[in-house]
Amino acid sequence: MFNVDDDMTALGLLMIVLAYLLGSISSAVLICRLYGLPDPREQGSGNPGATNVFRLGGRLAAALVLLCDMLKGTIPVWASYLMGINVHAWPDWYRCLPRTYLPNILSFSWR
């Protein structure tokens, strides 16, 4: 989680909420809907990630999922790093557990 210090401000708490909400968005589900593909939570491996989307829709859809996942991991990481806050988001809204962390690992490695 995070340490609440005396320096924690309303902006810091807002950043935590925004990072959580951004991290909760499943780009695989959204891109599959956009491209008219089956729901990745119900097809293939059942994991809403780039690999499963690749199986369902090909390279372009998978590349978009990976890019969006990297951005949704990178943006809060960089913003929280600049503000001195450590944030981690769990994707509760899409009925999945975080099984693969490649996009977030990549975003942390750029820090």
mmCIF file of N, CA, C and O in Angstrom:
data_model
loop_
_atom_site.group_PDB
_atom_site.id
_atom_site.type_symbol
_atom_site.label_atom_id
_atom_site.label_comp_id
_atom_site.label_asym_id
_atom_site.label_seq_id
_atom_site.Cartn_x
_atom_site.Cartn_y
_atom_site.Cartn_z
ATOM 1 N N MET A 1 0.845 -1.180 0.000
ATOM 2 C CA MET A 1 0.000 0.000 0.000
ATOM 3 C C MET A 1 0.884 1.235 0.000
ATOM 4 O O MET A 1 1.843 1.289 -0.722
ATOM 5 N N PHE A 2 0.582 2.186 0.839
ATOM 6 C CA PHE A 2 1.353 3.410 0.880
ATOM 7 C C PHE A 2 1.472 3.865 2.314
ATOM 8 O O PHE A 2 0.678 3.498 3.166
ATOM 9 N N ASN A 3 2.481 4.633 2.594
ATOM 10 C CA ASN A 3 2.674 5.193 3.921
ATOM 11 C C ASN A 3 2.022 6.562 3.975
ATOM 12 O O ASN A 3 2.252 7.401 3.121
ATOM 13 N N VAL A 4 1.217 6.785 4.994
ATOM 14 C CA VAL A 4 0.580 8.077 5.156
ATOM 15 C C VAL A 4 1.455 8.889 6.106
ATOM 16 O O VAL A 4 1.560 8.589 7.281
ATOM 17 N N ASP A 5 2.094 9.894 5.582
ATOM 18 C CA ASP A 5 2.935 10.776 6.367
ATOM 19 C C ASP A 5 2.163 12.057 6.668
ATOM 20 O O ASP A 5 1.060 12.278 6.174
ATOM 21 N N ASP A 6 2.781 12.923 7.457
ATOM 22 C CA ASP A 6 2.175 14.212 7.726
ATOM 23 C C ASP A 6 2.096 15.058 6.463
ATOM 24 O O ASP A 6 1.296 15.987 6.378
ATOM 25 N N ASP A 7 2.925 14.728 5.465
ATOM 26 C CA ASP A 7 2.968 15.502 4.233
ATOM 27 C C ASP A 7 1.885 15.105 3.233
ATOM 28 O O ASP A 7 1.769 15.726 2.175
ATOM 29 N N MET A 8 1.100 14.064 3.522
ATOM 30 C CA MET A 8 0.089 13.605 2.577
ATOM 31 C C MET A 8 -0.937 14.710 2.363
ATOM 32 O O MET A 8 -1.540 15.197 3.300
ATOM 33 N N THR A 9 -1.127 15.081 1.131
ATOM 34 C CA THR A 9 -2.033 16.175 0.810
ATOM 35 C C THR A 9 -3.244 15.646 0.060
ATOM 36 O O THR A 9 -3.293 14.479 -0.341
ATOM 37 N N ALA A 10 -4.191 16.539 -0.162
ATOM 38 C CA ALA A 10 -5.368 16.166 -0.945
ATOM 39 C C ALA A 10 -4.957 15.788 -2.366
ATOM 40 O O ALA A 10 -5.529 14.874 -2.961
ATOM 41 N N LEU A 11 -3.934 16.449 -2.905
ATOM 42 C CA LEU A 11 -3.447 16.114 -4.238
ATOM 43 C C LEU A 11 -2.863 14.700 -4.266
ATOM 44 O O LEU A 11 -3.078 13.953 -5.215
ATOM 45 N N GLY A 12 -2.160 14.323 -3.225
ATOM 46 C CA GLY A 12 -1.619 12.969 -3.132
ATOM 47 C C GLY A 12 -2.712 11.920 -3.070
ATOM 48 O O GLY A 12 -2.641 10.888 -3.742
ATOM 49 N N LEU A 13 -3.732 12.166 -2.279
ATOM 50 C CA LEU A 13 -4.856 11.230 -2.197
ATOM 51 C C LEU A 13 -5.605 11.160 -3.521
ATOM 52 O O LEU A 13 -6.027 10.080 -3.947
ATOM 53 N N LEU A 14 -5.764 12.313 -4.192
ATOM 54 C CA LEU A 14 -6.401 12.322 -5.503
ATOM 55 C C LEU A 14 -5.590 11.505 -6.499
ATOM 56 O O LEU A 14 -6.148 10.751 -7.296
ATOM 57 N N MET A 15 -4.274 11.611 -6.435
ATOM 58 C CA MET A 15 -3.407 10.854 -7.337
ATOM 59 C C MET A 15 -3.561 9.352 -7.106
ATOM 60 O O MET A 15 -3.591 8.569 -8.058
ATOM 61 N N ILE A 16 -3.684 8.952 -5.867
ATOM 62 C CA ILE A 16 -3.870 7.537 -5.551
ATOM 63 C C ILE A 16 -5.181 7.025 -6.145
ATOM 64 O O ILE A 16 -5.222 5.966 -6.770
ATOM 65 N N VAL A 17 -6.243 7.793 -5.980
ATOM 66 C CA VAL A 17 -7.548 7.389 -6.514
ATOM 67 C C VAL A 17 -7.498 7.342 -8.043
ATOM 68 O O VAL A 17 -7.969 6.380 -8.662
ATOM 69 N N LEU A 18 -6.935 8.375 -8.678
ATOM 70 C CA LEU A 18 -6.857 8.407 -10.135
ATOM 71 C C LEU A 18 -5.986 7.279 -10.687
ATOM 72 O O LEU A 18 -6.319 6.672 -11.701
ATOM 73 N N ALA A 19 -4.885 6.988 -10.019
ATOM 74 C CA ALA A 19 -4.014 5.892 -10.465
ATOM 75 C C ALA A 19 -4.731 4.551 -10.333
ATOM 76 O O ALA A 19 -4.625 3.690 -11.207
ATOM 77 N N TYR A 20 -5.484 4.385 -9.267
ATOM 78 C CA TYR A 20 -6.252 3.153 -9.071
ATOM 79 C C TYR A 20 -7.292 2.997 -10.176
ATOM 80 O O TYR A 20 -7.443 1.929 -10.765
ATOM 81 N N LEU A 21 -8.016 4.076 -10.456
ATOM 82 C CA LEU A 21 -9.052 4.018 -11.477
ATOM 83 C C LEU A 21 -8.458 3.768 -12.860
ATOM 84 O O LEU A 21 -8.993 2.969 -13.637
ATOM 85 N N LEU A 22 -7.362 4.428 -13.187
ATOM 86 C CA LEU A 22 -6.711 4.212 -14.477
ATOM 87 C C LEU A 22 -6.196 2.779 -14.587
ATOM 88 O O LEU A 22 -6.350 2.131 -15.623
ATOM 89 N N GLY A 23 -5.625 2.260 -13.525
ATOM 90 C CA GLY A 23 -5.129 0.890 -13.531
ATOM 91 C C GLY A 23 -6.236 -0.146 -13.596
ATOM 92 O O GLY A 23 -6.012 -1.283 -14.008
ATOM 93 N N SER A 24 -7.445 0.229 -13.208
ATOM 94 C CA SER A 24 -8.573 -0.704 -13.223
ATOM 95 C C SER A 24 -9.197 -0.865 -14.603
ATOM 96 O O SER A 24 -10.001 -1.767 -14.808
ATOM 97 N N ILE A 25 -8.847 -0.003 -15.533
ATOM 98 C CA ILE A 25 -9.411 -0.085 -16.877
ATOM 99 C C ILE A 25 -8.745 -1.240 -17.628
ATOM 100 O O ILE A 25 -7.528 -1.313 -17.718
ATOM 101 N N SER A 26 -9.548 -2.128 -18.165
ATOM 102 C CA SER A 26 -9.017 -3.248 -18.930
ATOM 103 C C SER A 26 -8.981 -2.867 -20.408
ATOM 104 O O SER A 26 -10.014 -2.877 -21.090
ATOM 105 N N SER A 27 -7.806 -2.535 -20.896
ATOM 106 C CA SER A 27 -7.682 -2.152 -22.301
ATOM 107 C C SER A 27 -7.997 -3.332 -23.221
ATOM 108 O O SER A 27 -8.485 -3.137 -24.333
ATOM 109 N N ALA A 28 -7.757 -4.545 -22.765
ATOM 110 C CA ALA A 28 -8.066 -5.723 -23.585
ATOM 111 C C ALA A 28 -9.563 -5.813 -23.838
ATOM 112 O O ALA A 28 -9.997 -6.063 -24.972
ATOM 113 N N VAL A 29 -10.360 -5.609 -22.813
ATOM 114 C CA VAL A 29 -11.813 -5.669 -22.969
ATOM 115 C C VAL A 29 -12.283 -4.543 -23.873
ATOM 116 O O VAL A 29 -13.091 -4.755 -24.779
ATOM 117 N N LEU A 30 -11.766 -3.340 -23.657
ATOM 118 C CA LEU A 30 -12.198 -2.192 -24.456
ATOM 119 C C LEU A 30 -11.799 -2.334 -25.924
ATOM 120 O O LEU A 30 -12.605 -2.061 -26.818
ATOM 121 N N ILE A 31 -10.582 -2.772 -26.186
ATOM 122 C CA ILE A 31 -10.131 -2.920 -27.574
ATOM 123 C C ILE A 31 -10.873 -4.060 -28.264
ATOM 124 O O ILE A 31 -11.221 -3.955 -29.441
ATOM 125 N N CYS A 32 -11.143 -5.132 -27.545
ATOM 126 C CA CYS A 32 -11.925 -6.221 -28.138
ATOM 127 C C CYS A 32 -13.330 -5.742 -28.498
ATOM 128 O O CYS A 32 -13.848 -6.096 -29.560
ATOM 129 N N ARG A 33 -13.930 -4.928 -27.656
ATOM 130 C CA ARG A 33 -15.249 -4.373 -27.988
ATOM 131 C C ARG A 33 -15.152 -3.456 -29.193
ATOM 132 O O ARG A 33 -16.017 -3.471 -30.067
ATOM 133 N N LEU A 34 -14.109 -2.642 -29.252
ATOM 134 C CA LEU A 34 -13.916 -1.702 -30.354
ATOM 135 C C LEU A 34 -13.752 -2.436 -31.689
ATOM 136 O O LEU A 34 -14.277 -2.008 -32.711
ATOM 137 N N TYR A 35 -13.024 -3.555 -31.674
ATOM 138 C CA TYR A 35 -12.775 -4.320 -32.895
ATOM 139 C C TYR A 35 -13.811 -5.418 -33.151
ATOM 140 O O TYR A 35 -13.672 -6.184 -34.100
ATOM 141 N N GLY A 36 -14.820 -5.520 -32.295
ATOM 142 C CA GLY A 36 -15.852 -6.531 -32.494
ATOM 143 C C GLY A 36 -15.378 -7.943 -32.213
ATOM 144 O O GLY A 36 -15.916 -8.902 -32.770
ATOM 145 N N LEU A 37 -14.386 -8.083 -31.366
ATOM 146 C CA LEU A 37 -13.851 -9.401 -31.003
ATOM 147 C C LEU A 37 -14.594 -9.943 -29.792
ATOM 148 O O LEU A 37 -15.221 -9.185 -29.050
ATOM 149 N N PRO A 38 -14.507 -11.249 -29.544
ATOM 150 C CA PRO A 38 -15.146 -11.806 -28.348
ATOM 151 C C PRO A 38 -14.485 -11.282 -27.071
ATOM 152 O O PRO A 38 -13.339 -10.849 -27.080
ATOM 153 N N ASP A 39 -15.231 -11.327 -25.998
ATOM 154 C CA ASP A 39 -14.726 -10.881 -24.703
ATOM 155 C C ASP A 39 -13.544 -11.761 -24.286
ATOM 156 O O ASP A 39 -13.696 -12.980 -24.165
ATOM 157 N N PRO A 40 -12.357 -11.184 -24.060
ATOM 158 C CA PRO A 40 -11.190 -12.007 -23.729
ATOM 159 C C PRO A 40 -11.285 -12.686 -22.367
ATOM 160 O O PRO A 40 -10.539 -13.623 -22.095
ATOM 161 N N ARG A 41 -12.210 -12.241 -21.527
ATOM 162 C CA ARG A 41 -12.399 -12.896 -20.229
ATOM 163 C C ARG A 41 -13.160 -14.201 -20.376
ATOM 164 O O ARG A 41 -13.137 -15.040 -19.480
ATOM 165 N N GLU A 42 -13.851 -14.355 -21.512
ATOM 166 C CA GLU A 42 -14.685 -15.548 -21.723
ATOM 167 C C GLU A 42 -14.152 -16.445 -22.827
ATOM 168 O O GLU A 42 -14.643 -17.557 -23.002
ATOM 169 N N GLN A 43 -13.184 -16.004 -23.594
ATOM 170 C CA GLN A 43 -12.631 -16.774 -24.710
ATOM 171 C C GLN A 43 -11.143 -17.021 -24.482
ATOM 172 O O GLN A 43 -10.501 -16.315 -23.707
ATOM 173 N N GLY A 44 -10.592 -17.971 -25.203
ATOM 174 C CA GLY A 44 -9.161 -18.255 -25.097
ATOM 175 C C GLY A 44 -8.777 -18.689 -23.700
ATOM 176 O O GLY A 44 -9.436 -19.517 -23.085
ATOM 177 N N SER A 45 -7.725 -18.076 -23.171
ATOM 178 C CA SER A 45 -7.243 -18.437 -21.839
ATOM 179 C C SER A 45 -8.086 -17.830 -20.726
ATOM 180 O O SER A 45 -7.964 -18.228 -19.577
ATOM 181 N N GLY A 46 -8.924 -16.846 -21.063
ATOM 182 C CA GLY A 46 -9.733 -16.173 -20.048
ATOM 183 C C GLY A 46 -9.014 -15.021 -19.387
ATOM 184 O O GLY A 46 -9.588 -14.334 -18.553
ATOM 185 N N ASN A 47 -7.771 -14.807 -19.750
ATOM 186 C CA ASN A 47 -6.982 -13.713 -19.181
ATOM 187 C C ASN A 47 -7.085 -12.500 -20.104
ATOM 188 O O ASN A 47 -6.709 -12.571 -21.263
ATOM 189 N N PRO A 48 -7.592 -11.367 -19.607
ATOM 190 C CA PRO A 48 -7.715 -10.190 -20.462
ATOM 191 C C PRO A 48 -6.375 -9.480 -20.612
ATOM 192 O O PRO A 48 -6.114 -8.460 -19.977
ATOM 193 N N GLY A 49 -5.532 -10.022 -21.439
ATOM 194 C CA GLY A 49 -4.222 -9.437 -21.685
ATOM 195 C C GLY A 49 -3.868 -9.493 -23.152
ATOM 196 O O GLY A 49 -4.618 -10.021 -23.982
ATOM 197 N N ALA A 50 -2.710 -8.956 -23.482
ATOM 198 C CA ALA A 50 -2.282 -8.843 -24.874
ATOM 199 C C ALA A 50 -2.114 -10.216 -25.541
ATOM 200 O O ALA A 50 -2.441 -10.373 -26.721
ATOM 201 N N THR A 51 -1.624 -11.203 -24.823
ATOM 202 C CA THR A 51 -1.414 -12.519 -25.417
ATOM 203 C C THR A 51 -2.734 -13.159 -25.826
ATOM 204 O O THR A 51 -2.856 -13.711 -26.926
ATOM 205 N N ASN A 52 -3.725 -13.070 -24.964
ATOM 206 C CA ASN A 52 -5.026 -13.637 -25.294
ATOM 207 C C ASN A 52 -5.684 -12.851 -26.428
ATOM 208 O O ASN A 52 -6.316 -13.440 -27.311
ATOM 209 N N VAL A 53 -5.549 -11.541 -26.427
ATOM 210 C CA VAL A 53 -6.103 -10.730 -27.510
ATOM 211 C C VAL A 53 -5.393 -11.060 -28.826
ATOM 212 O O VAL A 53 -6.010 -11.082 -29.880
ATOM 213 N N PHE A 54 -4.106 -11.358 -28.764
ATOM 214 C CA PHE A 54 -3.380 -11.785 -29.960
ATOM 215 C C PHE A 54 -4.004 -13.048 -30.534
ATOM 216 O O PHE A 54 -4.193 -13.168 -31.740
ATOM 217 N N ARG A 55 -4.337 -13.991 -29.673
ATOM 218 C CA ARG A 55 -4.976 -15.231 -30.124
ATOM 219 C C ARG A 55 -6.352 -14.967 -30.732
ATOM 220 O O ARG A 55 -6.762 -15.620 -31.677
ATOM 221 N N LEU A 56 -7.055 -13.990 -30.164
ATOM 222 C CA LEU A 56 -8.423 -13.709 -30.607
ATOM 223 C C LEU A 56 -8.494 -12.775 -31.806
ATOM 224 O O LEU A 56 -9.386 -12.913 -32.638
ATOM 225 N N GLY A 57 -7.564 -11.807 -31.887
ATOM 226 C CA GLY A 57 -7.721 -10.774 -32.897
ATOM 227 C C GLY A 57 -6.502 -10.399 -33.701
ATOM 228 O O GLY A 57 -6.583 -9.541 -34.569
ATOM 229 N N GLY A 58 -5.354 -10.993 -33.404
ATOM 230 C CA GLY A 58 -4.179 -10.718 -34.211
ATOM 231 C C GLY A 58 -3.233 -9.679 -33.612
ATOM 232 O O GLY A 58 -3.401 -9.221 -32.492
ATOM 233 N N ARG A 59 -2.231 -9.350 -34.429
ATOM 234 C CA ARG A 59 -1.130 -8.508 -33.971
ATOM 235 C C ARG A 59 -1.533 -7.088 -33.613
ATOM 236 O O ARG A 59 -1.088 -6.546 -32.611
ATOM 237 N N LEU A 60 -2.330 -6.454 -34.462
ATOM 238 C CA LEU A 60 -2.675 -5.053 -34.234
ATOM 239 C C LEU A 60 -3.437 -4.876 -32.927
ATOM 240 O O LEU A 60 -3.099 -4.002 -32.114
ATOM 241 N N ALA A 61 -4.445 -5.688 -32.713
ATOM 242 C CA ALA A 61 -5.236 -5.594 -31.482
ATOM 243 C C ALA A 61 -4.352 -5.863 -30.258
ATOM 244 O O ALA A 61 -4.434 -5.147 -29.255
ATOM 245 N N ALA A 62 -3.494 -6.866 -30.353
ATOM 246 C CA ALA A 62 -2.602 -7.186 -29.231
ATOM 247 C C ALA A 62 -1.606 -6.060 -28.975
ATOM 248 O O ALA A 62 -1.330 -5.718 -27.822
ATOM 249 N N ALA A 63 -1.070 -5.465 -30.046
ATOM 250 C CA ALA A 63 -0.126 -4.355 -29.882
ATOM 251 C C ALA A 63 -0.800 -3.156 -29.230
ATOM 252 O O ALA A 63 -0.201 -2.477 -28.385
ATOM 253 N N LEU A 64 -2.044 -2.898 -29.597
ATOM 254 C CA LEU A 64 -2.776 -1.796 -28.971
ATOM 255 C C LEU A 64 -3.039 -2.060 -27.494
ATOM 256 O O LEU A 64 -2.933 -1.160 -26.661
ATOM 257 N N VAL A 65 -3.374 -3.295 -27.167
ATOM 258 C CA VAL A 65 -3.582 -3.654 -25.761
ATOM 259 C C VAL A 65 -2.289 -3.474 -24.977
ATOM 260 O O VAL A 65 -2.283 -2.872 -23.897
ATOM 261 N N LEU A 66 -1.186 -3.963 -25.517
ATOM 262 C CA LEU A 66 0.090 -3.829 -24.830
ATOM 263 C C LEU A 66 0.474 -2.362 -24.662
ATOM 264 O O LEU A 66 0.899 -1.948 -23.585
ATOM 265 N N LEU A 67 0.292 -1.563 -25.702
ATOM 266 C CA LEU A 67 0.609 -0.136 -25.615
ATOM 267 C C LEU A 67 -0.252 0.556 -24.558
ATOM 268 O O LEU A 67 0.260 1.312 -23.724
ATOM 269 N N CYS A 68 -1.551 0.296 -24.590
ATOM 270 C CA CYS A 68 -2.445 0.909 -23.597
ATOM 271 C C CYS A 68 -2.107 0.454 -22.180
ATOM 272 O O CYS A 68 -2.124 1.261 -21.243
ATOM 273 N N ASP A 69 -1.789 -0.827 -22.013
ATOM 274 C CA ASP A 69 -1.410 -1.329 -20.692
ATOM 275 C C ASP A 69 -0.109 -0.697 -20.210
ATOM 276 O O ASP A 69 0.036 -0.381 -19.026
ATOM 277 N N MET A 70 0.821 -0.496 -21.127
ATOM 278 C CA MET A 70 2.071 0.158 -20.745
ATOM 279 C C MET A 70 1.813 1.612 -20.339
ATOM 280 O O MET A 70 2.365 2.080 -19.346
ATOM 281 N N LEU A 71 0.963 2.289 -21.086
ATOM 282 C CA LEU A 71 0.665 3.688 -20.759
ATOM 283 C C LEU A 71 -0.101 3.817 -19.452
ATOM 284 O O LEU A 71 0.194 4.707 -18.651
ATOM 285 N N LYS A 72 -1.054 2.933 -19.226
ATOM 286 C CA LYS A 72 -1.812 3.045 -17.982
ATOM 287 C C LYS A 72 -0.963 2.656 -16.770
ATOM 288 O O LYS A 72 -1.281 3.025 -15.649
ATOM 289 N N GLY A 73 0.120 1.929 -17.009
ATOM 290 C CA GLY A 73 1.070 1.663 -15.929
ATOM 291 C C GLY A 73 2.116 2.747 -15.810
ATOM 292 O O GLY A 73 2.526 3.117 -14.711
ATOM 293 N N THR A 74 2.542 3.291 -16.936
ATOM 294 C CA THR A 74 3.619 4.283 -16.938
ATOM 295 C C THR A 74 3.157 5.637 -16.413
ATOM 296 O O THR A 74 3.865 6.268 -15.633
ATOM 297 N N ILE A 75 1.993 6.073 -16.840
ATOM 298 C CA ILE A 75 1.514 7.408 -16.453
ATOM 299 C C ILE A 75 1.392 7.558 -14.936
ATOM 300 O O ILE A 75 1.954 8.485 -14.358
ATOM 301 N N PRO A 76 0.704 6.656 -14.234
ATOM 302 C CA PRO A 76 0.636 6.814 -12.778
ATOM 303 C C PRO A 76 1.983 6.609 -12.088
ATOM 304 O O PRO A 76 2.262 7.252 -11.076
ATOM 305 N N VAL A 77 2.812 5.717 -12.636
ATOM 306 C CA VAL A 77 4.117 5.488 -12.027
ATOM 307 C C VAL A 77 4.952 6.752 -12.085
ATOM 308 O O VAL A 77 5.546 7.177 -11.088
ATOM 309 N N TRP A 78 5.014 7.348 -13.265
ATOM 310 C CA TRP A 78 5.793 8.586 -13.393
ATOM 311 C C TRP A 78 5.201 9.711 -12.563
ATOM 312 O O TRP A 78 5.926 10.455 -11.900
ATOM 313 N N ALA A 79 3.894 9.875 -12.600
ATOM 314 C CA ALA A 79 3.260 10.939 -11.829
ATOM 315 C C ALA A 79 3.470 10.734 -10.331
ATOM 316 O O ALA A 79 3.810 11.677 -9.612
ATOM 317 N N SER A 80 3.300 9.505 -9.874
ATOM 318 C CA SER A 80 3.496 9.244 -8.449
ATOM 319 C C SER A 80 4.967 9.367 -8.066
ATOM 320 O O SER A 80 5.291 9.826 -6.968
ATOM 321 N N TYR A 81 5.852 8.981 -8.964
ATOM 322 C CA TYR A 81 7.288 9.135 -8.705
ATOM 323 C C TYR A 81 7.636 10.615 -8.539
ATOM 324 O O TYR A 81 8.359 10.991 -7.616
ATOM 325 N N LEU A 82 7.105 11.444 -9.425
ATOM 326 C CA LEU A 82 7.384 12.880 -9.339
ATOM 327 C C LEU A 82 6.783 13.505 -8.084
ATOM 328 O O LEU A 82 7.313 14.477 -7.556
ATOM 329 N N MET A 83 5.674 12.920 -7.604
ATOM 330 C CA MET A 83 5.030 13.435 -6.394
ATOM 331 C C MET A 83 5.498 12.699 -5.136
ATOM 332 O O MET A 83 5.076 13.042 -4.038
ATOM 333 N N GLY A 84 6.325 11.672 -5.294
ATOM 334 C CA GLY A 84 6.834 10.931 -4.133
ATOM 335 C C GLY A 84 5.835 9.971 -3.527
ATOM 336 O O GLY A 84 5.884 9.668 -2.347
ATOM 337 N N ILE A 85 4.928 9.433 -4.348
ATOM 338 C CA ILE A 85 3.890 8.517 -3.870
ATOM 339 C C ILE A 85 4.078 7.178 -4.562
ATOM 340 O O ILE A 85 4.316 7.114 -5.757
ATOM 341 N N ASN A 86 3.937 6.066 -3.830
ATOM 342 C CA ASN A 86 4.012 4.733 -4.394
ATOM 343 C C ASN A 86 2.598 4.190 -4.519
ATOM 344 O O ASN A 86 1.887 4.061 -3.541
ATOM 345 N N VAL A 87 2.169 3.863 -5.757
ATOM 346 C CA VAL A 87 0.792 3.447 -6.017
ATOM 347 C C VAL A 87 0.782 2.094 -6.709
ATOM 348 O O VAL A 87 1.596 1.834 -7.579
ATOM 349 N N HIS A 88 -0.173 1.234 -6.325
ATOM 350 C CA HIS A 88 -0.405 -0.018 -7.049
ATOM 351 C C HIS A 88 -1.911 -0.188 -7.215
ATOM 352 O O HIS A 88 -2.672 -0.005 -6.280
ATOM 353 N N ALA A 89 -2.356 -0.536 -8.412
ATOM 354 C CA ALA A 89 -3.784 -0.682 -8.685
ATOM 355 C C ALA A 89 -4.126 -2.145 -8.950
ATOM 356 O O ALA A 89 -3.416 -2.831 -9.662
ATOM 357 N N TRP A 90 -5.223 -2.602 -8.383
ATOM 358 C CA TRP A 90 -5.744 -3.942 -8.625
ATOM 359 C C TRP A 90 -6.999 -3.815 -9.478
ATOM 360 O O TRP A 90 -7.895 -3.065 -9.141
ATOM 361 N N PRO A 91 -7.109 -4.560 -10.582
ATOM 362 C CA PRO A 91 -8.259 -4.422 -11.481
ATOM 363 C C PRO A 91 -9.485 -5.190 -10.983
ATOM 364 O O PRO A 91 -9.765 -6.296 -11.404
ATOM 365 N N ASP A 92 -10.233 -4.586 -10.086
ATOM 366 C CA ASP A 92 -11.390 -5.250 -9.491
ATOM 367 C C ASP A 92 -12.591 -5.307 -10.416
ATOM 368 O O ASP A 92 -13.398 -6.220 -10.328
ATOM 369 N N TRP A 93 -12.742 -4.352 -11.304
ATOM 370 C CA TRP A 93 -13.985 -4.211 -12.042
ATOM 371 C C TRP A 93 -14.149 -5.176 -13.196
ATOM 372 O O TRP A 93 -15.212 -5.276 -13.764
ATOM 373 N N TYR A 94 -13.122 -5.879 -13.582
ATOM 374 C CA TYR A 94 -13.228 -6.742 -14.747
ATOM 375 C C TYR A 94 -13.131 -8.219 -14.397
ATOM 376 O O TYR A 94 -12.774 -9.034 -15.224
ATOM 377 N N ARG A 95 -13.416 -8.573 -13.146
ATOM 378 C CA ARG A 95 -13.455 -9.964 -12.687
ATOM 379 C C ARG A 95 -12.188 -10.740 -13.054
ATOM 380 O O ARG A 95 -12.254 -11.842 -13.575
ATOM 381 N N CYS A 96 -11.049 -10.145 -12.806
ATOM 382 C CA CYS A 96 -9.805 -10.859 -13.091
ATOM 383 C C CYS A 96 -8.773 -10.512 -12.039
ATOM 384 O O CYS A 96 -8.850 -9.485 -11.382
ATOM 385 N N LEU A 97 -7.843 -11.403 -11.871
ATOM 386 C CA LEU A 97 -6.725 -11.149 -10.975
ATOM 387 C C LEU A 97 -5.522 -10.744 -11.812
ATOM 388 O O LEU A 97 -5.369 -11.185 -12.942
ATOM 389 N N PRO A 98 -4.651 -9.901 -11.276
ATOM 390 C CA PRO A 98 -3.465 -9.501 -12.041
ATOM 391 C C PRO A 98 -2.490 -10.664 -12.151
ATOM 392 O O PRO A 98 -1.730 -10.943 -11.248
ATOM 393 N N ARG A 99 -2.530 -11.374 -13.263
ATOM 394 C CA ARG A 99 -1.682 -12.551 -13.445
ATOM 395 C C ARG A 99 -0.386 -12.224 -14.160
ATOM 396 O O ARG A 99 0.622 -12.872 -13.929
ATOM 397 N N THR A 100 -0.442 -11.279 -15.069
ATOM 398 C CA THR A 100 0.754 -10.927 -15.830
ATOM 399 C C THR A 100 1.048 -9.461 -15.619
ATOM 400 O O THR A 100 0.160 -8.625 -15.697
ATOM 401 N N TYR A 101 2.299 -9.155 -15.359
ATOM 402 C CA TYR A 101 2.689 -7.791 -15.021
ATOM 403 C C TYR A 101 3.654 -7.187 -16.021
ATOM 404 O O TYR A 101 4.307 -6.206 -15.717
ATOM 405 N N LEU A 102 3.763 -7.743 -17.228
ATOM 406 C CA LEU A 102 4.741 -7.246 -18.187
ATOM 407 C C LEU A 102 4.632 -5.744 -18.429
ATOM 408 O O LEU A 102 5.643 -5.036 -18.342
ATOM 409 N N PRO A 103 3.440 -5.184 -18.721
ATOM 410 C CA PRO A 103 3.385 -3.740 -18.959
ATOM 411 C C PRO A 103 3.831 -2.919 -17.746
ATOM 412 O O PRO A 103 4.547 -1.928 -17.891
ATOM 413 N N ASN A 104 3.436 -3.344 -16.545
ATOM 414 C CA ASN A 104 3.852 -2.595 -15.369
ATOM 415 C C ASN A 104 5.331 -2.766 -15.078
ATOM 416 O O ASN A 104 5.991 -1.831 -14.626
ATOM 417 N N ILE A 105 5.874 -3.942 -15.335
ATOM 418 C CA ILE A 105 7.313 -4.144 -15.150
ATOM 419 C C ILE A 105 8.081 -3.228 -16.091
ATOM 420 O O ILE A 105 9.062 -2.602 -15.704
ATOM 421 N N LEU A 106 7.617 -3.133 -17.345
ATOM 422 C CA LEU A 106 8.274 -2.242 -18.290
ATOM 423 C C LEU A 106 8.184 -0.798 -17.837
ATOM 424 O O LEU A 106 9.138 -0.027 -17.979
ATOM 425 N N SER A 107 7.035 -0.378 -17.316
ATOM 426 C CA SER A 107 6.900 1.006 -16.893
ATOM 427 C C SER A 107 7.784 1.293 -15.686
ATOM 428 O O SER A 107 8.360 2.372 -15.578
ATOM 429 N N PHE A 108 7.945 0.332 -14.770
ATOM 430 C CA PHE A 108 8.828 0.539 -13.636
ATOM 431 C C PHE A 108 10.296 0.589 -14.077
ATOM 432 O O PHE A 108 11.085 1.309 -13.514
ATOM 433 N N SER A 109 10.645 -0.185 -15.101
ATOM 434 C CA SER A 109 12.036 -0.214 -15.527
ATOM 435 C C SER A 109 12.453 1.094 -16.180
ATOM 436 O O SER A 109 13.631 1.418 -16.211
ATOM 437 N N TRP A 110 11.486 1.864 -16.693
ATOM 438 C CA TRP A 110 11.826 3.157 -17.294
ATOM 439 C C TRP A 110 12.048 4.227 -16.246
ATOM 440 O O TRP A 110 12.561 5.281 -16.531
ATOM 441 N N ARG A 111 11.613 3.972 -15.034
ATOM 442 C CA ARG A 111 11.756 4.944 -13.965
ATOM 443 C C ARG A 111 13.171 4.944 -13.527
ATOM 444 O O ARG A 111 13.870 5.714 -13.193
#
